[in-house]
PDB file of C-alpha atoms in Angstrom:
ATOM      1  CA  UNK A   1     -30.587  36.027  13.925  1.00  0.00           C
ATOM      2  CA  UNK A   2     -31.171  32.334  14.525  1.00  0.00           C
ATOM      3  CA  UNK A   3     -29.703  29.370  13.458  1.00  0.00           C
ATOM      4  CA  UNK A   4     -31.180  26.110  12.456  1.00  0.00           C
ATOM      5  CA  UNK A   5     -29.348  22.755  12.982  1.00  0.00           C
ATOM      6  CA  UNK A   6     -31.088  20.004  11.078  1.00  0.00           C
ATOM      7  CA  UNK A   7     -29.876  16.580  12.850  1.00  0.00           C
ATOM      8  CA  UNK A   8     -27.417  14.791  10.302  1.00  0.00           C
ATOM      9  CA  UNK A   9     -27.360  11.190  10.745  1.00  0.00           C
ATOM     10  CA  UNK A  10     -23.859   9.451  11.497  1.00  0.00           C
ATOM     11  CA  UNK A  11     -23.933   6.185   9.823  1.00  0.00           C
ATOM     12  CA  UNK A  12     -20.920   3.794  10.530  1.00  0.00           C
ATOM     13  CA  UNK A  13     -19.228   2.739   7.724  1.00  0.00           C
ATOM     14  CA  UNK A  14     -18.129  -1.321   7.562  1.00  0.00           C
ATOM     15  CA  UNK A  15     -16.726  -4.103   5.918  1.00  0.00           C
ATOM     16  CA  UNK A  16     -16.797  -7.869   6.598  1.00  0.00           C
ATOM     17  CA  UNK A  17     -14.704  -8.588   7.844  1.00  0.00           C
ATOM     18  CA  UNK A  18     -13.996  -5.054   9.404  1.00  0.00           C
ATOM     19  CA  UNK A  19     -10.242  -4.922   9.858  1.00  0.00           C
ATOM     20  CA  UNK A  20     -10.536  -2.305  12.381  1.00  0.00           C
ATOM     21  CA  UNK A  21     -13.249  -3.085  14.675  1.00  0.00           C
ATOM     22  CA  UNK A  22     -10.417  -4.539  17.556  1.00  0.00           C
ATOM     23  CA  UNK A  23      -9.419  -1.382  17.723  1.00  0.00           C
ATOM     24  CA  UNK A  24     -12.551   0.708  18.046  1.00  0.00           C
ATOM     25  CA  UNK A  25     -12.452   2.504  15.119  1.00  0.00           C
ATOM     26  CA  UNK A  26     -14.960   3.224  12.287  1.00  0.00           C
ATOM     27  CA  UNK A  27     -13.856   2.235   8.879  1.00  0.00           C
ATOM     28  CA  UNK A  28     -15.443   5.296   7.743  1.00  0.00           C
ATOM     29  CA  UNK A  29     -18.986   7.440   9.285  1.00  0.00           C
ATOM     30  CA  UNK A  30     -21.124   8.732   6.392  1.00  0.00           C
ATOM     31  CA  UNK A  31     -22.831  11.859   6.940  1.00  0.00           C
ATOM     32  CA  UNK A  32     -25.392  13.221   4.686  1.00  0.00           C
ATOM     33  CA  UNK A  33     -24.145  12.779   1.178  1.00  0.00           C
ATOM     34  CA  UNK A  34     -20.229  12.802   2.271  1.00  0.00           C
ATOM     35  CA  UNK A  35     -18.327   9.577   3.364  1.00  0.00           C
ATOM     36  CA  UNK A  36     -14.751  10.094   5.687  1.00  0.00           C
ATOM     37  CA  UNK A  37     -12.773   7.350   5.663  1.00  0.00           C
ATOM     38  CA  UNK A  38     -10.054   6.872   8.755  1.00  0.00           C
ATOM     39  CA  UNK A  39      -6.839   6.287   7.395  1.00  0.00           C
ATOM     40  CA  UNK A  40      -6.405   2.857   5.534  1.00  0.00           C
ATOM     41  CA  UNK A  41      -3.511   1.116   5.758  1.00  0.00           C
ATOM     42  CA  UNK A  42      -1.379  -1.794   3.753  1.00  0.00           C
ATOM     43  CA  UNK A  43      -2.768  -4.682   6.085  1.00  0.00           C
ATOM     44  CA  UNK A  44      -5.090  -7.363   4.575  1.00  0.00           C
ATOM     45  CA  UNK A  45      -8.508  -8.255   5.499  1.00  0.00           C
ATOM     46  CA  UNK A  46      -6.921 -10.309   9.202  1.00  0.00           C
ATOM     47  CA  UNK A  47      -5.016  -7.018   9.903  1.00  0.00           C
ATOM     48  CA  UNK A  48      -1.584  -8.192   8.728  1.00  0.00           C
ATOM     49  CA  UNK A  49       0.801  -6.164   6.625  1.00  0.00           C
ATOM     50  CA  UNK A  50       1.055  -6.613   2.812  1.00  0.00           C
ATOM     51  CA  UNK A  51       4.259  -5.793   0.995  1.00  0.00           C
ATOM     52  CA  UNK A  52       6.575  -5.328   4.147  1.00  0.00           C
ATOM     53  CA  UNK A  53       9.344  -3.025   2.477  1.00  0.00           C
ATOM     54  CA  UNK A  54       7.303  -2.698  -1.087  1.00  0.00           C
ATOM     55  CA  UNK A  55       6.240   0.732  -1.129  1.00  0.00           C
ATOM     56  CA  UNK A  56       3.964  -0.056  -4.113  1.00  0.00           C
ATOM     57  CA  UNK A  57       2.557  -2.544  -2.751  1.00  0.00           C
ATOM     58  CA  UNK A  58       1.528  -1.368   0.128  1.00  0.00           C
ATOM     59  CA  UNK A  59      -0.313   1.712  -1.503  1.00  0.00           C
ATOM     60  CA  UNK A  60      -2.045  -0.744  -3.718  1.00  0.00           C
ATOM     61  CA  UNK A  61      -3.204  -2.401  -0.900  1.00  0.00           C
ATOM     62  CA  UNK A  62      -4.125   1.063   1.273  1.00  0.00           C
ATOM     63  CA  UNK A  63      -5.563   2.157  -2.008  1.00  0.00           C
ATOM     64  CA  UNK A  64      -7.979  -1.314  -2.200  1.00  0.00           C
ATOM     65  CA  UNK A  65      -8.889  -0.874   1.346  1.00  0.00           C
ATOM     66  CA  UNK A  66      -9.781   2.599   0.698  1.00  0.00           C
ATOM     67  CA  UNK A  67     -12.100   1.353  -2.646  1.00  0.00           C
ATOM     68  CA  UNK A  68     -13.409  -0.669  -0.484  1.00  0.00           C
ATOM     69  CA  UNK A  69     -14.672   1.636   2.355  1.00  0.00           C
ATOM     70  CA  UNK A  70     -16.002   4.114  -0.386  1.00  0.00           C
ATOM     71  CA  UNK A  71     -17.974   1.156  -1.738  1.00  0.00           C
ATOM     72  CA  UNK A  72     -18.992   0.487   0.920  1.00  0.00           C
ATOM     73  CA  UNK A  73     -20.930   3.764   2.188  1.00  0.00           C
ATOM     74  CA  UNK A  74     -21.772   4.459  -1.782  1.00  0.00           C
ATOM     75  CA  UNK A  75     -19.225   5.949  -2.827  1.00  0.00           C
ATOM     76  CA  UNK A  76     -16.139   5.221  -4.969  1.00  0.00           C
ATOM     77  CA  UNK A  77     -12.673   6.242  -5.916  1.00  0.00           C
ATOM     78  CA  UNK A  78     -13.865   8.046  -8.505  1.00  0.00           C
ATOM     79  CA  UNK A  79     -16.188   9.882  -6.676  1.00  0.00           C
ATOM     80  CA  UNK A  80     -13.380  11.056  -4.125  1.00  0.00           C
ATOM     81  CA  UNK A  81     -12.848  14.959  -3.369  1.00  0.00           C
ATOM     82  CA  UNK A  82      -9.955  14.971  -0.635  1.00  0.00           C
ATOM     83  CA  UNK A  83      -7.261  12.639   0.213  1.00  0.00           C
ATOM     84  CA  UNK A  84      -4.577  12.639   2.754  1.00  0.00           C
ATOM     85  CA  UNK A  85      -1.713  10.933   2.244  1.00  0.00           C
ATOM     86  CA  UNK A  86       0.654   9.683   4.967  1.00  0.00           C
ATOM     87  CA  UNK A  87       4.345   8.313   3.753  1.00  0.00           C
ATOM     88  CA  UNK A  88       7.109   7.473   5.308  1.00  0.00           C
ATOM     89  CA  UNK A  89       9.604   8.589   2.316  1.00  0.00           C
ATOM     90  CA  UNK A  90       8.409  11.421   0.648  1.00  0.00           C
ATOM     91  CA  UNK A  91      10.654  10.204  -2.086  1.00  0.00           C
ATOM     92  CA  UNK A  92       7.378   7.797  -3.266  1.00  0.00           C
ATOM     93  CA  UNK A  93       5.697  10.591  -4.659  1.00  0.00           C
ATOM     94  CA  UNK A  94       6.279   9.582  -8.084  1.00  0.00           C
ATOM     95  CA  UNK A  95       5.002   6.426  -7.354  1.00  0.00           C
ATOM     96  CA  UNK A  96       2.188   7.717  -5.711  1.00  0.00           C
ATOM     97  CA  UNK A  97       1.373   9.962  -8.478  1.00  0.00           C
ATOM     98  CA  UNK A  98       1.297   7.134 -10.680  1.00  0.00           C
ATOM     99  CA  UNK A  99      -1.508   5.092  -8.865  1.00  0.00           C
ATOM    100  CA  UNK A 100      -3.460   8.333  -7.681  1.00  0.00           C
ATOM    101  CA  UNK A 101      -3.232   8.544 -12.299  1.00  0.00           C
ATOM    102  CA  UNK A 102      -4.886   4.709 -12.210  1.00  0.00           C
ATOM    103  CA  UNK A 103      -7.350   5.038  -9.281  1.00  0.00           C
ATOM    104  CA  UNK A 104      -9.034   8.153  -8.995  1.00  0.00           C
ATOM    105  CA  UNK A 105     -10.851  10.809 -11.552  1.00  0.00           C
ATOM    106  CA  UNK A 106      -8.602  12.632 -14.072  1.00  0.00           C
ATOM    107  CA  UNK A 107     -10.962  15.572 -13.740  1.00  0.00           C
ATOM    108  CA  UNK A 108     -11.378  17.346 -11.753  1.00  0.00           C
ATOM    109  CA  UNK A 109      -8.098  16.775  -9.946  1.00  0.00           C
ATOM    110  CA  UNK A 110      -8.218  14.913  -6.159  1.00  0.00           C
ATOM    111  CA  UNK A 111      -7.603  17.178  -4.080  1.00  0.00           C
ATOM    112  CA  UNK A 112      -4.791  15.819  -2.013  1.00  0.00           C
ATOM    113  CA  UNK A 113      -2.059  16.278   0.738  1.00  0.00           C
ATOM    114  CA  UNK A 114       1.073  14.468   0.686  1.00  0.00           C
ATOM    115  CA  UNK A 115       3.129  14.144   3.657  1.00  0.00           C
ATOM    116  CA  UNK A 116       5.656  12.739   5.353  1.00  0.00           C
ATOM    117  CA  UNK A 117       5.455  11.646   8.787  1.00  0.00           C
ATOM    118  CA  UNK A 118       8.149   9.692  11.030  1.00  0.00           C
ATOM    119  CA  UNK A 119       6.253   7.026  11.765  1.00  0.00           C
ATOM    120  CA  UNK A 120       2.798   5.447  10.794  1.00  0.00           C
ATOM    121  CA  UNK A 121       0.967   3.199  13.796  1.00  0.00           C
ATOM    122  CA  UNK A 122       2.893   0.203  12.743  1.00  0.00           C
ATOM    123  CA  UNK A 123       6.172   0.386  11.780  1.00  0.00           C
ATOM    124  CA  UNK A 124       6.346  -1.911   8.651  1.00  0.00           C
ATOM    125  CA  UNK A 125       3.810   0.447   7.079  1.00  0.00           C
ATOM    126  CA  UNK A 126       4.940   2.976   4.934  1.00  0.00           C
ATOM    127  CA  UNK A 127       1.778   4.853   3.548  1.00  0.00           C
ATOM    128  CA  UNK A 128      -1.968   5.441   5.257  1.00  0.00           C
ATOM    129  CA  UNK A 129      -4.363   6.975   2.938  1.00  0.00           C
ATOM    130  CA  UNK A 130      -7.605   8.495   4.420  1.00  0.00           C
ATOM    131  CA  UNK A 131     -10.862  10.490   1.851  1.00  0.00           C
ATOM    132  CA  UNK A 132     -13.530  11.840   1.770  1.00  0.00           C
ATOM    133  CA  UNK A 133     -15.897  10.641  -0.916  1.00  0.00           C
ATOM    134  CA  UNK A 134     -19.106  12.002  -2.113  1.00  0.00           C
ATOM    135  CA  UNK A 135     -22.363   9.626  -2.268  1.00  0.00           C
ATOM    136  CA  UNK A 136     -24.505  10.464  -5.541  1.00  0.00           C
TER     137      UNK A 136
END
């Protein structure tokens, strides 16, 4: 039995400005009809935090970032399949659930992780968000 690889293109995925180029890492890398985002924090389009201490801010501005990503590669919110979500408080689920309710598809349901970690790479952020989208 053989196996045949057909070479997938890795396309980089980018913004302008593209918040985390100074660090070396890919917004997102599209591959075939998918899109993986990295993780996309609170910070504005300079890289500083939004809504230090405003959990719901913060998401809104994770979950903008992430729109924009998607958008970018040609995909969307809508058109997301798996999301990981990185909190600080697991208490913000509620919260969370009610953006996840005003961003993504009602059906079918994201397919999502929740969790709580003890500390995100900067410390005034308190959620990360990262997706994969699909590209019609």
């Amino acid at each position: 039995m053989s196996v045949t690889q057909s070479a997938v293109e890795r396309v980089r995925v980018s913004a302008e400005p593209d918040w985390y180029e100074s660090a070396g890492i890919s917004l997102g890398i599209r591959v075939g009809n998918l899109v993986f985002t990295s993780g996309q924090a609170p910070i504005d389009a300079r890289g500083a935090t939004v809504g230090a201490g405003d959990f719901e801010a913060q998401a809104r501005q994770a979950l903008a970032n992430l729109s924009t990503v998607l958008t970018n590669a040609g995909s969307s919110l809508a058109d997301t399949v798996k999301a990981t979500v990185f909190v600080t408080d697991i208490t913000h689920q509620d919260v969370f659930a009610k953006l996840r309710a005003e961003h993504f598809a009602a059906e079918p349901h994201l397919a999502e992780s929740f969790v709580e970690v003890s500390s995100l790479a900067d410390p005034e952020w308190m959620i990360e968000i990262e997706a994969i989208g699909l590209i019609r």
